[in-house]
Short mmCIF file of C-alpha atoms (C1' of nucleotides) in Angstrom, two decimals:
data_model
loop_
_atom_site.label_atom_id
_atom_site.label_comp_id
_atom_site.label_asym_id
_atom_site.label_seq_id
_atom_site.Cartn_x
_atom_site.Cartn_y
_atom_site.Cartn_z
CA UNK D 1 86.22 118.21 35.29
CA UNK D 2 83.36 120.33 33.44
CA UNK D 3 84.27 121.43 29.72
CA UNK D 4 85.39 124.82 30.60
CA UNK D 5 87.85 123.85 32.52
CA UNK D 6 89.17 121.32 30.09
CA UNK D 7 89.30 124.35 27.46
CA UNK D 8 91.36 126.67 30.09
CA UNK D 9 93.74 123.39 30.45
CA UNK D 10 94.36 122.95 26.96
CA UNK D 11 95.57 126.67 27.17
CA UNK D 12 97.34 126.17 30.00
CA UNK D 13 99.34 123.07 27.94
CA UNK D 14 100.02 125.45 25.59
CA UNK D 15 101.04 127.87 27.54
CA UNK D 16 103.33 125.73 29.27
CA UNK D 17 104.08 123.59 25.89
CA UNK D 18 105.82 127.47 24.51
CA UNK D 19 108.07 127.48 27.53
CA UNK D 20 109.89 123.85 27.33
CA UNK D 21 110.03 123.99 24.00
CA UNK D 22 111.82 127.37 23.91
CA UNK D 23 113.64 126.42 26.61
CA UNK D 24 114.72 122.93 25.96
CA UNK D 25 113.79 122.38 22.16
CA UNK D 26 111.46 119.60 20.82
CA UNK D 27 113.20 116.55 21.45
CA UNK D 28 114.97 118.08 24.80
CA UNK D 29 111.19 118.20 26.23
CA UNK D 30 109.23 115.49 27.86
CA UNK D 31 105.66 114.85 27.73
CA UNK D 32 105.94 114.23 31.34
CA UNK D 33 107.96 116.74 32.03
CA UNK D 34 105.06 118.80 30.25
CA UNK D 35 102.03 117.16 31.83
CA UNK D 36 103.27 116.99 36.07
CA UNK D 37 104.69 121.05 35.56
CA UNK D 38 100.60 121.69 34.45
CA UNK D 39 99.09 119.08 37.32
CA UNK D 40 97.53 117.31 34.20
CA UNK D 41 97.81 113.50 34.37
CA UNK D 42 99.89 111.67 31.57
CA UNK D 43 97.40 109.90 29.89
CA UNK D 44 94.78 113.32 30.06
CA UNK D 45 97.19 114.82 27.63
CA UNK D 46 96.34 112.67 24.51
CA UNK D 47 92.11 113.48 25.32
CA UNK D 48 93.74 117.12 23.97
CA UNK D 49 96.26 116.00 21.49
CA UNK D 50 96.76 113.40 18.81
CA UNK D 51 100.65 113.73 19.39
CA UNK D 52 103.50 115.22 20.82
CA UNK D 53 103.99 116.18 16.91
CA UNK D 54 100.45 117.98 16.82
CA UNK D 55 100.93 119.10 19.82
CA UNK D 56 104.27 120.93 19.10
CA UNK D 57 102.21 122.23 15.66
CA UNK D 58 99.31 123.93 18.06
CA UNK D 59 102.19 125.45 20.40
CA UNK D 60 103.77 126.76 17.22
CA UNK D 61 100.38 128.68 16.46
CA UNK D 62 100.13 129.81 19.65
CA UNK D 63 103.12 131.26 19.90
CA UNK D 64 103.20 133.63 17.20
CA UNK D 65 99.64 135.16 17.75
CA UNK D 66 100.54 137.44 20.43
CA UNK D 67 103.34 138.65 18.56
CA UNK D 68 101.33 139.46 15.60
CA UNK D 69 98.40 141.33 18.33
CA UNK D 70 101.86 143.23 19.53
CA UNK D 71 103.04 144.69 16.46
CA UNK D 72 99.57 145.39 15.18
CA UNK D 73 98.91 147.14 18.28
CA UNK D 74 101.97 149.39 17.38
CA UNK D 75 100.89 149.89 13.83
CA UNK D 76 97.52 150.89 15.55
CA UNK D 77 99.26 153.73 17.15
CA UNK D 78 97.90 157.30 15.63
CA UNK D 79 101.14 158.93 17.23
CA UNK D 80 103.49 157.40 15.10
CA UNK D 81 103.78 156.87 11.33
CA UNK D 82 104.30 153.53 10.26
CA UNK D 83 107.94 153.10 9.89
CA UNK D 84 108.36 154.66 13.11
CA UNK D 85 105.57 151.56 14.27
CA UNK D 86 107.69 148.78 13.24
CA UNK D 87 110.81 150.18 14.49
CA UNK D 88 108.97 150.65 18.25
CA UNK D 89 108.09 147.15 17.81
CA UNK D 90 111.36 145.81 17.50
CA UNK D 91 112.92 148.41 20.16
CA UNK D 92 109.86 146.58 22.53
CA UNK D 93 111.29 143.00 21.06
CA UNK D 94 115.13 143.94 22.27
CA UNK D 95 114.47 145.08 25.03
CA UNK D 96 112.43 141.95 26.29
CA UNK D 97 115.55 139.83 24.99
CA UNK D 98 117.59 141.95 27.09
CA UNK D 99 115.16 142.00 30.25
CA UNK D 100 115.66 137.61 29.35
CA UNK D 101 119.60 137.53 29.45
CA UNK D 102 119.33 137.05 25.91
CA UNK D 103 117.58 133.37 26.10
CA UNK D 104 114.80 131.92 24.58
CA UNK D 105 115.44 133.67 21.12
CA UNK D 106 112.17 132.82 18.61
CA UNK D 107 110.26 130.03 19.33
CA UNK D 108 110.11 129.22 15.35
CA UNK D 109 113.57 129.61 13.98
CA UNK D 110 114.86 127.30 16.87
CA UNK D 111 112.10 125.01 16.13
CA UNK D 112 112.78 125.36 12.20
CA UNK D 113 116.64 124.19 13.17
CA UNK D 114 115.74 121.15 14.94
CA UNK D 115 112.85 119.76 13.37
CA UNK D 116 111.94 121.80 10.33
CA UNK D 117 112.73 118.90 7.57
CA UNK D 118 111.92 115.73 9.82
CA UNK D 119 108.00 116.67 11.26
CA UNK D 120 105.79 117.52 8.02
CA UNK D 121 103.23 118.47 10.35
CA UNK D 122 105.58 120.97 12.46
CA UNK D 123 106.89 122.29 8.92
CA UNK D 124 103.51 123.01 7.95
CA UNK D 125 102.37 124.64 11.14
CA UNK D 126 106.13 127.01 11.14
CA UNK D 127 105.62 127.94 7.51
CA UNK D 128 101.78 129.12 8.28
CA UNK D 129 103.05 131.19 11.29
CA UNK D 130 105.65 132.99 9.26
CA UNK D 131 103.99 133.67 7.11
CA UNK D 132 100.79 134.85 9.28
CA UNK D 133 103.67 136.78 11.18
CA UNK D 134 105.30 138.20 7.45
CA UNK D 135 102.02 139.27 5.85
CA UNK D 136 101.29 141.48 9.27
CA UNK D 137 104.97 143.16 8.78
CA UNK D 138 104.15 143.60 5.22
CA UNK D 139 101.20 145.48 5.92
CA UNK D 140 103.19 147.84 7.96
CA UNK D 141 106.12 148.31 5.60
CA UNK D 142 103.21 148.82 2.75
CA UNK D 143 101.89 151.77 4.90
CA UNK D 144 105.36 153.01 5.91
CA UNK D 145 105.88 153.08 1.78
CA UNK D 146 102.87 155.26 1.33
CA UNK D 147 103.30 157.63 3.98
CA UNK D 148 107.11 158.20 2.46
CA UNK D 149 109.17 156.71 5.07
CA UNK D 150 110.52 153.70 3.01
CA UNK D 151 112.10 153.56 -0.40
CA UNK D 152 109.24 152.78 -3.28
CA UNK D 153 111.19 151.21 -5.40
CA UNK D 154 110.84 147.63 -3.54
CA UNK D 155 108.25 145.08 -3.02
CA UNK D 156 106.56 145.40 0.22
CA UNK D 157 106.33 141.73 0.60
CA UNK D 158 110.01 140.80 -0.28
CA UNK D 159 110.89 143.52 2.15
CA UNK D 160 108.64 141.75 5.12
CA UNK D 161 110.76 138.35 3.62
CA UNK D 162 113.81 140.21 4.39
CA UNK D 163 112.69 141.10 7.59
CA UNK D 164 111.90 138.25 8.92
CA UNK D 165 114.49 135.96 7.72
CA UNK D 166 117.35 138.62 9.28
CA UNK D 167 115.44 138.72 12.78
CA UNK D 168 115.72 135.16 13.22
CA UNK D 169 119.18 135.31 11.81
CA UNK D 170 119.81 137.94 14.39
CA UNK D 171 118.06 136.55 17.08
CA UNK D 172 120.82 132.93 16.70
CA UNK D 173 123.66 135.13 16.72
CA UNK D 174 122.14 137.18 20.35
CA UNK D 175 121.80 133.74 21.86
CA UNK D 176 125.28 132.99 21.67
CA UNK D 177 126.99 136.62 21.71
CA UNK D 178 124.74 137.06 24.45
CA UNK D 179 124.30 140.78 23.55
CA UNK D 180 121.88 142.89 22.27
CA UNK D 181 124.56 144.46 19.07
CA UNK D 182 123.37 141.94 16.93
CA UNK D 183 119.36 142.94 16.56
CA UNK D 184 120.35 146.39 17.13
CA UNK D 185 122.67 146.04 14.20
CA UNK D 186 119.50 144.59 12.65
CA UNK D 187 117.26 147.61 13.20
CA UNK D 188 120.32 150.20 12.14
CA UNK D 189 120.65 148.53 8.66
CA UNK D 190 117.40 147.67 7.19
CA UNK D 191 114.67 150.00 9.06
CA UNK D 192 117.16 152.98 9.44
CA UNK D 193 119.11 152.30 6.31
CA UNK D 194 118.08 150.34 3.56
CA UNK D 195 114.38 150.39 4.04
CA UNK D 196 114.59 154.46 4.38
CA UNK D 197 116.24 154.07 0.51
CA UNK N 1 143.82 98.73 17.22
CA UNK N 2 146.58 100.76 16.51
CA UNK N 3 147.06 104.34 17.48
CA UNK N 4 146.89 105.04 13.74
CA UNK N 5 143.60 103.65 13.48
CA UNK N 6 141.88 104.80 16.81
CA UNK N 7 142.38 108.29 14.88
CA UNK N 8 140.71 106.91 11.80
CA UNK N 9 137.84 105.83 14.42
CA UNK N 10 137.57 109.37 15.77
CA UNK N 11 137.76 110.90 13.01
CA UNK N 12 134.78 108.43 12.17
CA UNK N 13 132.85 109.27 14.75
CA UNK N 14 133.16 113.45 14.30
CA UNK N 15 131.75 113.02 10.81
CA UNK N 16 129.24 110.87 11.42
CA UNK N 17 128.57 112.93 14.52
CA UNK N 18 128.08 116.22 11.89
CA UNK N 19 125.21 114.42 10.11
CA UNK N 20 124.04 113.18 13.02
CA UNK N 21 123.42 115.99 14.51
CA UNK N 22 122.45 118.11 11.51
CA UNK N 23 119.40 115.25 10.67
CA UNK N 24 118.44 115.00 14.47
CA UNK N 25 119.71 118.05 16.34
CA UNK N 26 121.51 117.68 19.56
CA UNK N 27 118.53 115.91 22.00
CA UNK N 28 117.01 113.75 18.73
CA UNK N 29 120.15 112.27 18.34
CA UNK N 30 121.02 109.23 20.55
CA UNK N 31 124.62 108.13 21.32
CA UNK N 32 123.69 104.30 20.42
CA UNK N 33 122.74 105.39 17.31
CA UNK N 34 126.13 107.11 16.66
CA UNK N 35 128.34 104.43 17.56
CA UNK N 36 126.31 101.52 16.26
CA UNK N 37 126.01 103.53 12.37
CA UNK N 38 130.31 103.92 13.07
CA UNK N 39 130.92 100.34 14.00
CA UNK N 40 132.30 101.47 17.74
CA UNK N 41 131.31 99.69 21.16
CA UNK N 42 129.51 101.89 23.02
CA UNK N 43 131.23 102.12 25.92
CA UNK N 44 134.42 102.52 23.72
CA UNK N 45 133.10 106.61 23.00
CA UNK N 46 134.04 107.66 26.20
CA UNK N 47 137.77 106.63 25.28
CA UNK N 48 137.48 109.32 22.99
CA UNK N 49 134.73 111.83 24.46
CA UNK N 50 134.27 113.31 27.83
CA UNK N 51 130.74 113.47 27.00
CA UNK N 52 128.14 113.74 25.01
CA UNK N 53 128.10 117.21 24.89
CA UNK N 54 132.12 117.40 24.82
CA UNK N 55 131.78 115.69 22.05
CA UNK N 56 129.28 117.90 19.89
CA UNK N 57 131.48 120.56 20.42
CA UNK N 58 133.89 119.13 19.14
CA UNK N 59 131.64 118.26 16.28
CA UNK N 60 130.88 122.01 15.89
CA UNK N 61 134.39 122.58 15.24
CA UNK N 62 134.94 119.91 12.85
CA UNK N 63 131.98 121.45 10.67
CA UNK N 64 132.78 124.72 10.63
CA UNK N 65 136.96 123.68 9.21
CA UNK N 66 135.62 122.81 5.45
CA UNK N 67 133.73 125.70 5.10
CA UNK N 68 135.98 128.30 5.77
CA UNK N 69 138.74 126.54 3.79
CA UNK N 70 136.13 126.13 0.99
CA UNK N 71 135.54 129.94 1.15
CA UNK N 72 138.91 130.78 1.21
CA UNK N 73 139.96 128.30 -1.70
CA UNK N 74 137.40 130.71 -3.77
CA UNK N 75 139.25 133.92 -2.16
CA UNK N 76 142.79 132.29 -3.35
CA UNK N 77 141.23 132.26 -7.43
CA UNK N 78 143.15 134.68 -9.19
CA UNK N 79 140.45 134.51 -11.75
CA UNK N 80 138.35 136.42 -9.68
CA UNK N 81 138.14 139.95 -7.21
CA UNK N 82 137.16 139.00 -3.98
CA UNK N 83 133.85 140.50 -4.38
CA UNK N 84 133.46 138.23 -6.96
CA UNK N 85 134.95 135.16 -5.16
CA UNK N 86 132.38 135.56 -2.07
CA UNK N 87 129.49 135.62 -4.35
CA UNK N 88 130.68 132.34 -6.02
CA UNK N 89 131.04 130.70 -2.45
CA UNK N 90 127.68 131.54 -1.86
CA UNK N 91 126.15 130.37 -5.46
CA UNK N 92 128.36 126.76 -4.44
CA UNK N 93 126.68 126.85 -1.05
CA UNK N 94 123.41 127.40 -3.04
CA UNK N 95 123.57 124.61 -5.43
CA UNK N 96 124.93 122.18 -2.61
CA UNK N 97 121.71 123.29 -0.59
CA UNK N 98 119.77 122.58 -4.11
CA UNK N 99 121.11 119.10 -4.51
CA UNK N 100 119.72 117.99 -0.92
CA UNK N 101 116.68 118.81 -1.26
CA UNK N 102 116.73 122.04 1.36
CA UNK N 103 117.65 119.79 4.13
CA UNK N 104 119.87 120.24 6.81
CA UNK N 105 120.83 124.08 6.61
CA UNK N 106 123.63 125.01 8.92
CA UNK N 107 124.63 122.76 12.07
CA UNK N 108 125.56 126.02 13.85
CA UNK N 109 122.53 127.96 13.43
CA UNK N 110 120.70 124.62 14.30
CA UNK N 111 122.49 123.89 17.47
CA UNK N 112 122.54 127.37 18.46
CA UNK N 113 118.61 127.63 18.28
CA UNK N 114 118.41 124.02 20.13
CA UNK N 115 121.20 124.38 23.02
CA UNK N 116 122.41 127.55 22.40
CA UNK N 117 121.94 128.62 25.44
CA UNK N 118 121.24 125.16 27.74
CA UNK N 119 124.80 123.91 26.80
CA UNK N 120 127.75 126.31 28.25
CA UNK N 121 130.49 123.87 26.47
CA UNK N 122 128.57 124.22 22.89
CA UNK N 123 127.73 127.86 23.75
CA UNK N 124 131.67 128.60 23.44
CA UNK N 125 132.34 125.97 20.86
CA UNK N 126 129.21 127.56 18.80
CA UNK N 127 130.44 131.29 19.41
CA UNK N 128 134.29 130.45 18.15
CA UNK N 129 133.32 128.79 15.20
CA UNK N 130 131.32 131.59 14.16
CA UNK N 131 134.22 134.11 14.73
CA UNK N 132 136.70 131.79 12.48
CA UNK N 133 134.09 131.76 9.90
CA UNK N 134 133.66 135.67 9.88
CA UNK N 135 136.54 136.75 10.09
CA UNK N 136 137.81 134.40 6.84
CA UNK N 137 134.95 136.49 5.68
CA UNK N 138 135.99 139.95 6.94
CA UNK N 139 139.39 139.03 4.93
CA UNK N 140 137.09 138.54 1.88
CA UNK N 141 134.86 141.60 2.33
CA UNK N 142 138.24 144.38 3.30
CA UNK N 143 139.87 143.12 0.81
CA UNK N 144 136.71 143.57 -1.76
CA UNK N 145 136.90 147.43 -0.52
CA UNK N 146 140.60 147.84 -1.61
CA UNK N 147 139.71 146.38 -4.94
CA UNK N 148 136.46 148.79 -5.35
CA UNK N 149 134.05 146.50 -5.21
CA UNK N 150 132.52 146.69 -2.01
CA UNK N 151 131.91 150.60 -0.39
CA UNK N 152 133.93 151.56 2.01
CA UNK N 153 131.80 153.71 4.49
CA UNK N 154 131.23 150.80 6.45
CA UNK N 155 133.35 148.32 9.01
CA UNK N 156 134.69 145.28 7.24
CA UNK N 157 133.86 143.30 10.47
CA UNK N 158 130.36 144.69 10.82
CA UNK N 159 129.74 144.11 7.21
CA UNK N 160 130.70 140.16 8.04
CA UNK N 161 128.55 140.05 11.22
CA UNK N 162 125.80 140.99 8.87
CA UNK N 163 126.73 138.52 6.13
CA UNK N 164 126.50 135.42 8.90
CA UNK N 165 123.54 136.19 10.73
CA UNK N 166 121.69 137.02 7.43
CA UNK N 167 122.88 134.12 5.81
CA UNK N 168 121.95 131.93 9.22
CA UNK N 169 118.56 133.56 8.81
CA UNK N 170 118.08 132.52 4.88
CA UNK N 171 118.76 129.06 5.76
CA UNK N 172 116.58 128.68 8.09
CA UNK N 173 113.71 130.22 5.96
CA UNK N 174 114.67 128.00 3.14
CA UNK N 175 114.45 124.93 5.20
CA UNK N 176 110.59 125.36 5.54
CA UNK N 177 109.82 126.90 2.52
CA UNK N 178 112.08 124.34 0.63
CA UNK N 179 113.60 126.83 -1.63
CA UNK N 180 116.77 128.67 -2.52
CA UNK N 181 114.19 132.08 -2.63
CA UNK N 182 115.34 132.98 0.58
CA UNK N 183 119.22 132.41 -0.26
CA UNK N 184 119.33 133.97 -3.88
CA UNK N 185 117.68 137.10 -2.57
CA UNK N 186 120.34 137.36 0.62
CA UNK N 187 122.90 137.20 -2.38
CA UNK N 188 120.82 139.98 -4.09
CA UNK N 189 120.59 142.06 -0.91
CA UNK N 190 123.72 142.23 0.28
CA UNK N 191 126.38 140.91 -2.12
CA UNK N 192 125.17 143.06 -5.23
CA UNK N 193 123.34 145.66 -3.34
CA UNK N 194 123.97 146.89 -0.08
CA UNK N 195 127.78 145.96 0.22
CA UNK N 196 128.18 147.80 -3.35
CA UNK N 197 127.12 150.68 -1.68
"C1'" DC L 1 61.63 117.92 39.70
"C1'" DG L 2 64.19 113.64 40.72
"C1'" DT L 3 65.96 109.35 38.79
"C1'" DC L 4 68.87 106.56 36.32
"C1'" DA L 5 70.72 104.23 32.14
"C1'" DT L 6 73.85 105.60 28.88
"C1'" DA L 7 77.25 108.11 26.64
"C1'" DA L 8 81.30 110.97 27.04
"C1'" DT L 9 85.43 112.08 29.18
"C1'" DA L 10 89.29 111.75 32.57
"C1'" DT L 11 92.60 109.00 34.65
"C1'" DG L 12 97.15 106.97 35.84
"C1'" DA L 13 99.30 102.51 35.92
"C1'" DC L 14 101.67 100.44 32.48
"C1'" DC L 15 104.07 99.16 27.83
"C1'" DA L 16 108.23 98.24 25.25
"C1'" DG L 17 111.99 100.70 24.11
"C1'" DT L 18 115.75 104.18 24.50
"C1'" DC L 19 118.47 107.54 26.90
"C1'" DG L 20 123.47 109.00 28.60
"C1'" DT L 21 126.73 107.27 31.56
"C1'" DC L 22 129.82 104.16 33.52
"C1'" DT L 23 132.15 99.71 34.79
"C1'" DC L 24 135.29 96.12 34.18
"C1'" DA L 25 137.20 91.87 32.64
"C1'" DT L 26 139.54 90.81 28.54
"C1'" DC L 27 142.41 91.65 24.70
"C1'" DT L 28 145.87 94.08 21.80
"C1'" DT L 29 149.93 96.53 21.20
"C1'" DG L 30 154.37 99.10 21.91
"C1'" DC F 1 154.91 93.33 31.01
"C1'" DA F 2 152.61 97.91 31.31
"C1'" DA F 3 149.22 100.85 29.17
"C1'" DG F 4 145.68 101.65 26.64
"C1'" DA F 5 141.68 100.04 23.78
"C1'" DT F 6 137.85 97.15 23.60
"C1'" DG F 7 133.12 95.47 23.91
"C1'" DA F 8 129.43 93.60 26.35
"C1'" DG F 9 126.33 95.08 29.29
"C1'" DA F 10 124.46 97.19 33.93
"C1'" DC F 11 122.41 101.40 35.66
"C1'" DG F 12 118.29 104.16 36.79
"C1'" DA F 13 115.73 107.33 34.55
"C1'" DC F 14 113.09 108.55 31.00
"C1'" DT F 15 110.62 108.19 26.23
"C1'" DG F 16 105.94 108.67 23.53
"C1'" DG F 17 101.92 106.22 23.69
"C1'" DT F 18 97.92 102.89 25.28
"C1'" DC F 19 93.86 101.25 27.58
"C1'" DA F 20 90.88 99.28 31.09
"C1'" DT F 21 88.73 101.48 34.63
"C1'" DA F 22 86.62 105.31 37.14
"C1'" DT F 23 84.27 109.56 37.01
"C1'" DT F 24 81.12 112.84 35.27
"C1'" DA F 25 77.59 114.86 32.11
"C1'" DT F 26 73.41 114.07 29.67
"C1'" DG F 27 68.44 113.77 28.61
"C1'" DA F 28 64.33 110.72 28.37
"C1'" DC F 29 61.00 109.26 31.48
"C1'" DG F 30 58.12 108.75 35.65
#
DNA sequence: CGTCATAATATGACCAGTCGTCTCATCTTG
DNA sequence: CAAGATGAGACGACTGGTCATATTATGACG
């Protein structure tokens, strides 16, 4: 197998390595299971990977990228002001969850719930992507501050903290509700409400 | 062993099964491991449990009972409006998360991000133990609005929907950032801003 | 340009251990 | 004596991880 296709694989374990574990969780996934779904022999998988642990920690990195491309490709938008961005974003976000029967949720908070104090190396790698994912949502909110759509009189970044932390709260409470009311509750309150000031 | 004590034993076994599963989450934790650390046979759990996963949740219940009688022990203090009496629940549950280190969080929130939606059984269990738990905090919050504290423009029930799921969502933050940040700016939020109106 | 020794990588059978579930002969108790 | 509890262990399937072997890529040399 020539070296390009070994770098497609690796994607392709990835890939595959953000479905089971947002399916089934960390411990509720099998390397095997992993490795025969991909048509990668068992033992190829540790050529890639030091670990299942490391492995998990890559997945969680590669997870949260897209998300990040998504909302700055709203914030991008010269039709819309930036408040009006972020709340697009998260109108995209529900109505993906819904188009899902409300499965799946976020990768990290259901990761951060099952391993977040017993895998240093998957704390690490969660913490980075929140934050990578927080300091993009900050940079909106900043913007939306400027441009007079939020209240001033709060810190951009402890506003993104806020965000975040609610979504994933949100998000739980979807899974088992199995309705949308709880992340459009989330929208209605903070970027319609308390954000606006 | 006496009916008396095969209570005891089950009793054993539920609060055991609550650490268990709030260290390990649902798949990490192995039912050896549970009845060994109790002192029960292992074939002697099924005398008890359908299943594994009849028996988490039942485990999910038996969490959730101390909490809400713990909140509403602060909602009996005469010393105190209710307004008042939530925040101190949530200052205990802050000091208590303090004291271990930022471990753990909230079984709930961690089982629902695990098997919220793999396990039908838990699904249910997961979903009623969140509706006791807000609506002890609905009492709380209405009862707040008579009293002034709390605005009144808003739904006493939505106001608790909000109050879990953010609350879910702070917990989970402060597991990987190992900090009460997260938790003593929910309190901030929403306890002595937003709900004030 | 072709050859070939060597280095790099891929492979999958295999390891020891654990999983959840279930059985059943034996023992305890009302 | 009947009914339930016990406890040792069987069950097949699976766990994360290893390693000797097989395959492929490489580059100096003829």
């Amino acid at each position: 197998m020539s070296r390009r296709d070994a770098k497609e694989l690796k994607e392709k374990l990835l890939d595959r390595g953000v479905a089971l574990l947002m399916e089934q969780g960390y411990h509720g996934t099998g390397l095997q299971e992993l490795v025969q779904s991909v048509g990668v022999p068992k033992g190829s998988f540790y050529n890639y990977f030091e670990s299942k642990e490391a492995f998990s920690a890559e997945v969680v990195a590669h997870y949260i990228e897209p998300f990040i491309k998504r909302l700055d490709a709203q914030l991008q938008r010269k039709d819309l002001g930036a408040a009006a961005a972020l709340r697009a974003y998260f109108d995209e976000l529900i109505e993906e969850t819904e188009r899902l029967d409300f499965r799946g949720g976020c990768l990290l908070g259901n990761l951060i719930g099952e391993i977040g104090d017993t895998s240093d190396l998957c704390q690490t790698s969660l913490r980075e992507a929140v934050h990578r994912y927080r300091d993009k949502l900050r940079e909106g909110i900043a913007r939306a501050q400027r441009e007079g759509g939020f209240r001033m009189d709060m810190d951009a970044k402890e506003m993104a903290d806020l965000l975040v932390n609610f979504w994933q709260g949100a998000l739980l409470r979807m899974k088992i509700e199995r309705s949308v009311r709880p992340l459009t509750q989330f929208c209605d309150m903070l970027l319609n409400g308390y954000f606006k000031g």
